XYZ file of N, CA and C in Angstrom:
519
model
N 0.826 -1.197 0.000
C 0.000 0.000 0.000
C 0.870 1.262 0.000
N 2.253 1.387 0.937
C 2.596 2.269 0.695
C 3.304 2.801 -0.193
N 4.360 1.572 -1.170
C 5.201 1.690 -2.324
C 3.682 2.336 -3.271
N 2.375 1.764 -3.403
C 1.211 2.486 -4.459
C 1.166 3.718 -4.061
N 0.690 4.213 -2.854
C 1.196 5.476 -2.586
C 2.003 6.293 -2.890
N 3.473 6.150 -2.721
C 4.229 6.533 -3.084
C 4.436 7.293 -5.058
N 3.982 5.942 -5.794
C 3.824 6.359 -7.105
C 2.674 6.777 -7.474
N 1.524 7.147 -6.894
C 0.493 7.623 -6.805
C 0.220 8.565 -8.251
N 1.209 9.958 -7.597
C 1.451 11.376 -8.232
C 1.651 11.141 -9.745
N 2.845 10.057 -9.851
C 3.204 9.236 -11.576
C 2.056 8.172 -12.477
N 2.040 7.753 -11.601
C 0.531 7.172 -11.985
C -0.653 6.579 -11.613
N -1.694 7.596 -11.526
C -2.872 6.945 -11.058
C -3.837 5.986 -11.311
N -3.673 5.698 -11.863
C -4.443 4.257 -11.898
C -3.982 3.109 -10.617
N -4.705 2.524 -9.904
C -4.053 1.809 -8.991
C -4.069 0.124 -9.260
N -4.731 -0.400 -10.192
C -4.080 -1.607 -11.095
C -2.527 -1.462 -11.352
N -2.325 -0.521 -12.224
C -1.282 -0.207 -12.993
C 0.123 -0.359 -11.591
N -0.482 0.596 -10.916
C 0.709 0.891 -9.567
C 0.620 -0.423 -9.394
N 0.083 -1.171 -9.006
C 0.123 -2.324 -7.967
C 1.168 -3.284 -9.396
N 0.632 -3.812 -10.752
C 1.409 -4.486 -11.635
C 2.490 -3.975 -11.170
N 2.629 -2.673 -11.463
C 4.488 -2.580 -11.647
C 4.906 -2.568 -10.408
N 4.137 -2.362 -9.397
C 5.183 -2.878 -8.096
C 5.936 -4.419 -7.959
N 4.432 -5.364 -8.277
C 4.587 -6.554 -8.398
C 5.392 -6.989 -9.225
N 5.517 -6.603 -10.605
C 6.581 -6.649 -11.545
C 7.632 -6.438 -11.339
N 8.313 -5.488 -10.797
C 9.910 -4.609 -10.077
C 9.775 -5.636 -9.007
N 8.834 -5.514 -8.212
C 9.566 -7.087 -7.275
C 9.795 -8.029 -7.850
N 9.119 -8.521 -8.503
C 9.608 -10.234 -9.149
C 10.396 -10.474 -10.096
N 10.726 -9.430 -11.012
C 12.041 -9.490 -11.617
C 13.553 -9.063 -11.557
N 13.088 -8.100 -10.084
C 14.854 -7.747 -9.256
C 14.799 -8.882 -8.797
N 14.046 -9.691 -7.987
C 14.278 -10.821 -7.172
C 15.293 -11.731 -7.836
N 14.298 -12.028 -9.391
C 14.490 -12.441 -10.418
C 15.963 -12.749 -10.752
N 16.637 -11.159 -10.598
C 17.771 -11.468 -11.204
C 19.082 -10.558 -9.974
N 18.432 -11.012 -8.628
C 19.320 -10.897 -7.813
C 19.827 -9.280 -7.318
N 18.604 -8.435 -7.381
C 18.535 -7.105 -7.268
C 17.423 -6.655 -6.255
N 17.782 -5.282 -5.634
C 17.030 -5.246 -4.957
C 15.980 -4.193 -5.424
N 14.563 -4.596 -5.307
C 13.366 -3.715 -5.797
C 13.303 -2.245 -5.620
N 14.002 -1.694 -4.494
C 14.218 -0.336 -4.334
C 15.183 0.050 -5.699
N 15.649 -0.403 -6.060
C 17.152 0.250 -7.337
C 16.491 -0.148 -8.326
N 15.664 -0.742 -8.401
C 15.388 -1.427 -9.638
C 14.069 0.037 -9.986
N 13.224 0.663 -8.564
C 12.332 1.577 -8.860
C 13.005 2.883 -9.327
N 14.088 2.733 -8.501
C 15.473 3.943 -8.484
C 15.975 4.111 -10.020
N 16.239 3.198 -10.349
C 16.344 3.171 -12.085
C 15.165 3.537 -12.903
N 14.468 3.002 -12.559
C 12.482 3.273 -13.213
C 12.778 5.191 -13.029
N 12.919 5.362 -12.152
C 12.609 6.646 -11.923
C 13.525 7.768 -12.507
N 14.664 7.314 -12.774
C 15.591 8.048 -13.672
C 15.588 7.628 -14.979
N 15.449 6.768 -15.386
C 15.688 6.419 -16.394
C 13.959 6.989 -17.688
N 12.924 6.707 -16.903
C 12.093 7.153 -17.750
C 10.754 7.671 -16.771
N 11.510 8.302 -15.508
C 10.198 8.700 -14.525
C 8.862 7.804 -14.440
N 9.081 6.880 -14.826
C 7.750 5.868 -14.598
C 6.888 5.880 -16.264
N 7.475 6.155 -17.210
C 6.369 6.392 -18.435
C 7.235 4.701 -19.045
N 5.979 4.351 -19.057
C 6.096 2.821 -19.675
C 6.467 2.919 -21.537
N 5.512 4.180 -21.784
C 6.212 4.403 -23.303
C 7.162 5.490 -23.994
N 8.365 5.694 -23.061
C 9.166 6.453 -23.181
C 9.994 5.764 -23.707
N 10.719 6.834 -24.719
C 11.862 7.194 -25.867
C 12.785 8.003 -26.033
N 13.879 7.672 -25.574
C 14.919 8.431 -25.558
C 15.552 8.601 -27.260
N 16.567 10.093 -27.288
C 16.750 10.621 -27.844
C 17.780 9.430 -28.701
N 18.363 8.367 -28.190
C 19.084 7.515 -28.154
C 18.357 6.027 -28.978
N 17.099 6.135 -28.820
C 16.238 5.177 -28.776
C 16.094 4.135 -27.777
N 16.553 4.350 -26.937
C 16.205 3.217 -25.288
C 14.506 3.320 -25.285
N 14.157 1.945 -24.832
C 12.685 2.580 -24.791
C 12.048 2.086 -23.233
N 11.073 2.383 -23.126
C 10.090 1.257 -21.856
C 10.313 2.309 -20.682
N 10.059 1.602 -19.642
C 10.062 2.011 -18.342
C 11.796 1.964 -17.779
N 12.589 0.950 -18.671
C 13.839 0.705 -18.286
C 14.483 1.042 -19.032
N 14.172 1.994 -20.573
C 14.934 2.871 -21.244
C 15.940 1.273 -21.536
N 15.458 0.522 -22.370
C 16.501 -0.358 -22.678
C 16.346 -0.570 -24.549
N 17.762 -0.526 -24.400
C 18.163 -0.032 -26.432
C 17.508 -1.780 -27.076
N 17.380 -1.313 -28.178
C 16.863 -2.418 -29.055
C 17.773 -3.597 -29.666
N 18.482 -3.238 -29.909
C 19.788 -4.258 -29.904
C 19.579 -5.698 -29.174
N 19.030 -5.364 -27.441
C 19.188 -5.683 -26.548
C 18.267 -6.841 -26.801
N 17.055 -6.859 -27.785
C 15.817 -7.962 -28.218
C 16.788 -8.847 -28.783
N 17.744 -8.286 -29.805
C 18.541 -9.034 -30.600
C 19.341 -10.239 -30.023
N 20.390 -9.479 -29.249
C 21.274 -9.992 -28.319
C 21.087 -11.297 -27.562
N 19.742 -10.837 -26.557
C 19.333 -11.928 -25.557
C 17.689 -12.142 -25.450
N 17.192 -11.814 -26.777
C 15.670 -12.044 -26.668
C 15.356 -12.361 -27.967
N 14.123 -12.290 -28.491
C 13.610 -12.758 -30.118
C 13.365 -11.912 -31.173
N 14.607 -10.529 -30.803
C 14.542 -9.862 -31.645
C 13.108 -9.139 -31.832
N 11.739 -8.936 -31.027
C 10.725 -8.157 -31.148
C 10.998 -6.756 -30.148
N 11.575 -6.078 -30.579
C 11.468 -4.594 -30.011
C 10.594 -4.337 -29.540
N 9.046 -4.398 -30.330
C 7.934 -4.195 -29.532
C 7.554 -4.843 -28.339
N 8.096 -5.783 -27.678
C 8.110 -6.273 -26.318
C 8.639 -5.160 -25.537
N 9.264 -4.498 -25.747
C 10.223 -3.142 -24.954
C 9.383 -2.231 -24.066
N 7.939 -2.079 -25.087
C 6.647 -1.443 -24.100
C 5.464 -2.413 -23.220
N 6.312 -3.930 -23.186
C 5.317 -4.520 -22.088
C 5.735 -4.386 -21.215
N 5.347 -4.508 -19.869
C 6.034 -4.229 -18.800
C 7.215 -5.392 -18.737
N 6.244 -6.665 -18.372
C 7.076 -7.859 -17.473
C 8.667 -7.672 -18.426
N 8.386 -7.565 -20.073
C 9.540 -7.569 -20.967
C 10.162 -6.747 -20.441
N 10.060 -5.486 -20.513
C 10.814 -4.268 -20.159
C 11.612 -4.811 -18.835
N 10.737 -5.123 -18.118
C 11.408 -5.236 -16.664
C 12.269 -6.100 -16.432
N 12.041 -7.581 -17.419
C 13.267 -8.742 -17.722
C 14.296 -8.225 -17.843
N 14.192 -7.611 -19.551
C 15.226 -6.963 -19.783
C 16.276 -5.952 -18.938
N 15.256 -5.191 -18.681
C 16.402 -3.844 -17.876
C 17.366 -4.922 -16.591
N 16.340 -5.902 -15.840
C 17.320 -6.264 -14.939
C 18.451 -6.886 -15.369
N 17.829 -7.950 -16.605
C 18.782 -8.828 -16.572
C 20.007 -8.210 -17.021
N 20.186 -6.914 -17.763
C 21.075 -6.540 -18.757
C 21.992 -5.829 -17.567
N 21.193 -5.330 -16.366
C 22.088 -4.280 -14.891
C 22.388 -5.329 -14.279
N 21.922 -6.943 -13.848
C 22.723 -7.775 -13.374
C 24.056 -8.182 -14.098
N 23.762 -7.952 -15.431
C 25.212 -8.548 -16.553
C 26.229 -7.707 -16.565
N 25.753 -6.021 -16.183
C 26.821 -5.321 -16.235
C 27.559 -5.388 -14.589
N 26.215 -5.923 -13.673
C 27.122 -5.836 -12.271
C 28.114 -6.975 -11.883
N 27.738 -8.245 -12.649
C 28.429 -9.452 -13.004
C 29.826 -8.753 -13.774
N 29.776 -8.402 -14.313
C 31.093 -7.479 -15.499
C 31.692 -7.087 -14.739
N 30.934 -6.249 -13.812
C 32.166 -4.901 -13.192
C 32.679 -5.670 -11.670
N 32.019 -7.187 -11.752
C 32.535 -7.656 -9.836
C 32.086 -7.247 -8.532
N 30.593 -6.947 -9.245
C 29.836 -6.562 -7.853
C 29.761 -4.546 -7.877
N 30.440 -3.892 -8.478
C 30.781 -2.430 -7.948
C 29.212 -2.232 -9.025
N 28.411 -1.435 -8.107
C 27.274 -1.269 -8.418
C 27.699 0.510 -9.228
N 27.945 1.240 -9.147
C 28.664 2.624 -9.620
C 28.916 2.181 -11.149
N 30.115 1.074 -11.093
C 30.294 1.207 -12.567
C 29.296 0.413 -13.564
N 28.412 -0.596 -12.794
C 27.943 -0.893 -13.478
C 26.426 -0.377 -14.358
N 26.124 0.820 -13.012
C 24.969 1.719 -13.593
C 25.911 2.631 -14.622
N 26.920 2.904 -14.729
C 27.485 3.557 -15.702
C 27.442 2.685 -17.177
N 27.583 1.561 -16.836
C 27.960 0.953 -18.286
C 25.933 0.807 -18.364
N 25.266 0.578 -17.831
C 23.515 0.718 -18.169
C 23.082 1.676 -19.029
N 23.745 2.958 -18.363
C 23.327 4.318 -18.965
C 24.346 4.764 -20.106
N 25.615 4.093 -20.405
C 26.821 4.263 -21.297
C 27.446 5.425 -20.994
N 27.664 6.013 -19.559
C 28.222 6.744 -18.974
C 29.200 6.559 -18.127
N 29.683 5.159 -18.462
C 30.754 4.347 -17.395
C 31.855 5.794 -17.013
N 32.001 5.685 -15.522
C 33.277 6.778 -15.533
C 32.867 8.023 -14.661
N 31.558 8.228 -15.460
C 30.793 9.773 -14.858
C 29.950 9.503 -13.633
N 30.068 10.279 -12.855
C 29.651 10.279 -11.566
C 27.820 10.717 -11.999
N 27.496 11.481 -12.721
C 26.036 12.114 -12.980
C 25.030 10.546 -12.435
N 25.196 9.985 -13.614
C 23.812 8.936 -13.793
C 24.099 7.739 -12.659
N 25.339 7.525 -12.506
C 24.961 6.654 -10.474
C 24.471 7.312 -9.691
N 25.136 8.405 -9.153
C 24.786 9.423 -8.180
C 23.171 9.364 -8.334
N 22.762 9.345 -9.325
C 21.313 9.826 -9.627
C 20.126 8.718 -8.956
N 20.850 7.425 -10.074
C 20.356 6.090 -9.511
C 20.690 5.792 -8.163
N 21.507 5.811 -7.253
C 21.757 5.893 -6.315
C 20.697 6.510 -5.165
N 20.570 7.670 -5.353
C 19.639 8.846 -4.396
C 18.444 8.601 -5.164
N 17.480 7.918 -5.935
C 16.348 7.651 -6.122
C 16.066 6.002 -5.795
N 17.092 5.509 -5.592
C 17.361 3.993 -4.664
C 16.954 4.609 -2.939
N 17.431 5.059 -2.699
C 17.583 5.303 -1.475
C 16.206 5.943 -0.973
N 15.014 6.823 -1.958
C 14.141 7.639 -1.985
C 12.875 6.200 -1.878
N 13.296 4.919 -2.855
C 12.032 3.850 -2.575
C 12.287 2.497 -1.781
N 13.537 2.862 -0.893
C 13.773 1.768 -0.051
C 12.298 1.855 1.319
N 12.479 0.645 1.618
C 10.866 0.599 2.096
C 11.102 0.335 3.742
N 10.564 0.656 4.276
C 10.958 1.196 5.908
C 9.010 0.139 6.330
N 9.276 -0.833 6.874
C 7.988 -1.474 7.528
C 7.572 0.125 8.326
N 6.170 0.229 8.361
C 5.770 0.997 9.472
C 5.970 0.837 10.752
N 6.471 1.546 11.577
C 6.725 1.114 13.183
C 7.834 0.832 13.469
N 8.608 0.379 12.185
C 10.112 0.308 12.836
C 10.855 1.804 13.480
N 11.950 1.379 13.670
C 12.677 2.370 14.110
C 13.921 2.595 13.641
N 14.317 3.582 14.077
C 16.026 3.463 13.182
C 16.722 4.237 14.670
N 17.811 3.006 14.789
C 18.406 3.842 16.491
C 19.790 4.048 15.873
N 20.131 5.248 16.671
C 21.287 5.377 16.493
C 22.430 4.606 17.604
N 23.500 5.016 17.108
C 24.870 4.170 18.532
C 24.339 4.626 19.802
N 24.290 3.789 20.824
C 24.164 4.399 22.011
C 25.212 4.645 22.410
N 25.354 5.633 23.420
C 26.483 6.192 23.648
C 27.297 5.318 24.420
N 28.389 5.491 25.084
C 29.226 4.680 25.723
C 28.607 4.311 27.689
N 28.616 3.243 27.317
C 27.789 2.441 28.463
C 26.185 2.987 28.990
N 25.701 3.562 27.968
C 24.290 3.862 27.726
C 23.322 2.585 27.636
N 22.142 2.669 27.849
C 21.198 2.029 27.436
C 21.096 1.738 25.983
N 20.483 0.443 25.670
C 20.856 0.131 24.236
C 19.189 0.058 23.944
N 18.773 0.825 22.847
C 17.825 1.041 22.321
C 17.895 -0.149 21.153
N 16.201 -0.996 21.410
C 16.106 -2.117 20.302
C 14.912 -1.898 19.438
N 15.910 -1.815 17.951
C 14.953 -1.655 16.751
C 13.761 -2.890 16.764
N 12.071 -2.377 16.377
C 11.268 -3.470 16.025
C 11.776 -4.697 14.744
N 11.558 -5.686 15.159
C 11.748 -6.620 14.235
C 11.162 -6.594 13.311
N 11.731 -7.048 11.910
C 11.202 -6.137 10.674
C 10.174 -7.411 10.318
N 9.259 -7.710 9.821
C 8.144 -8.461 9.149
C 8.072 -8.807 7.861
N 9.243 -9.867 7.200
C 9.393 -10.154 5.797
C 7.924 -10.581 4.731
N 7.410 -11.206 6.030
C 6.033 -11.860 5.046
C 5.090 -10.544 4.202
N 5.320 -9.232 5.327
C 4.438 -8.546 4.731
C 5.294 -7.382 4.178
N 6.311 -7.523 3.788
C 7.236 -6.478 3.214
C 7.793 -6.813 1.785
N 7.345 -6.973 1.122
C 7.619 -7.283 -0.375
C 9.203 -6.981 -0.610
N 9.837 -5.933 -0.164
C 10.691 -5.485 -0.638
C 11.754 -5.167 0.884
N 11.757 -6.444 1.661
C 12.191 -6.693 2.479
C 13.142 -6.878 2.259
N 14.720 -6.539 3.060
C 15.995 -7.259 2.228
C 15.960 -8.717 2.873
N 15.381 -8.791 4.085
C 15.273 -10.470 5.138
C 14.399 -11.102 3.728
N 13.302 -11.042 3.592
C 12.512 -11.656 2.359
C 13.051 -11.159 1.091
N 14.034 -10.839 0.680
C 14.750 -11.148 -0.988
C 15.599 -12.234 -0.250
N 16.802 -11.629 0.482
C 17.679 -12.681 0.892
C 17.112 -14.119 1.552
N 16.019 -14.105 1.846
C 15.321 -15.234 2.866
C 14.865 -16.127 1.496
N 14.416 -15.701 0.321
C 13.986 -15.957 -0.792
C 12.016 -16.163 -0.282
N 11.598 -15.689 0.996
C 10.132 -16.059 1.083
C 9.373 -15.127 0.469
């Protein structure tokens, strides 16, 4: 409810919100990513417009080039504006570049966006990662307690009902 919320403003329809939540979860899962970066990318890459076109020709929600049908799919470009496609694609192609670069998530959103090197388009993806990471309601966030202070204990987080739990990606439930 609250990730629909959240994209509310981008798109109202609340079918639509709920697919592509469900979608961005099950294909970061998919390909070993976490659903917050994967929205974090959605959101830079084409602000949430499922039929966006870059100047470049990237297309979809994941701004992913056509080539890319060729490469590792059946060659139909027009899959680029379905979602689940779009969303295959974009991950699988940001897991291949994070596989490439050895885990360094920086260069590998660089080689996504073909900006390997430049600080602009991580930085970007980065701080819109960080904007749909998902906080259960009620938790808490404590800081260090001080030295021989009382130790303040965060609520235990609730994977079953957190889609985008890192305990439930890593837990695989």
């Amino acid at each position: 409810d609250e990730m629909s919320r959240r994209l509310e403003s981008r798109i109202p329809e609340s079918q639509t919100r709920v697919e592509l939540i469900e979608t961005a979860y099950y294909e970061a899962k998919r390909a070993g990513l976490e659903p917050a970066l994967v929205l974090g990318l959605m959101q830079v890459e084409s602000n949430f417009r499922k039929y966006a076109i870059s100047a470049a020709g990237a297309r979809g929600l994941m701004q992913v080039m056509p080539f890319w049908t060729r490469s590792i799919g059946d060659n139909d470009v027009r899959k680029l504006f379905h979602l689940q496609s779009n969303l295959r694609y974009g991950c699988t192609i940001l897991r291949h570049y994070l596989d490439m670069e050895g885990g360094n998530l920086y260069l590998a959103l660089g080689r996504y966006n073909g900006s390997r090197g430049q600080p602009q388009y991580p930085n970007a993806v980065l701080a819109a990662w960080k904007r749909w990471q998902y906080q259960e309601p009620g938790t808490m966030t404590v800081s260090a307690p001080a030295e021989g202070g009382p130790r303040a204990k965060a609520l235990p987080e609730v994977p079953a009902r957190n889609p985008f739990s890192p305990l439930r990606i890593a837990g695989g439930s």
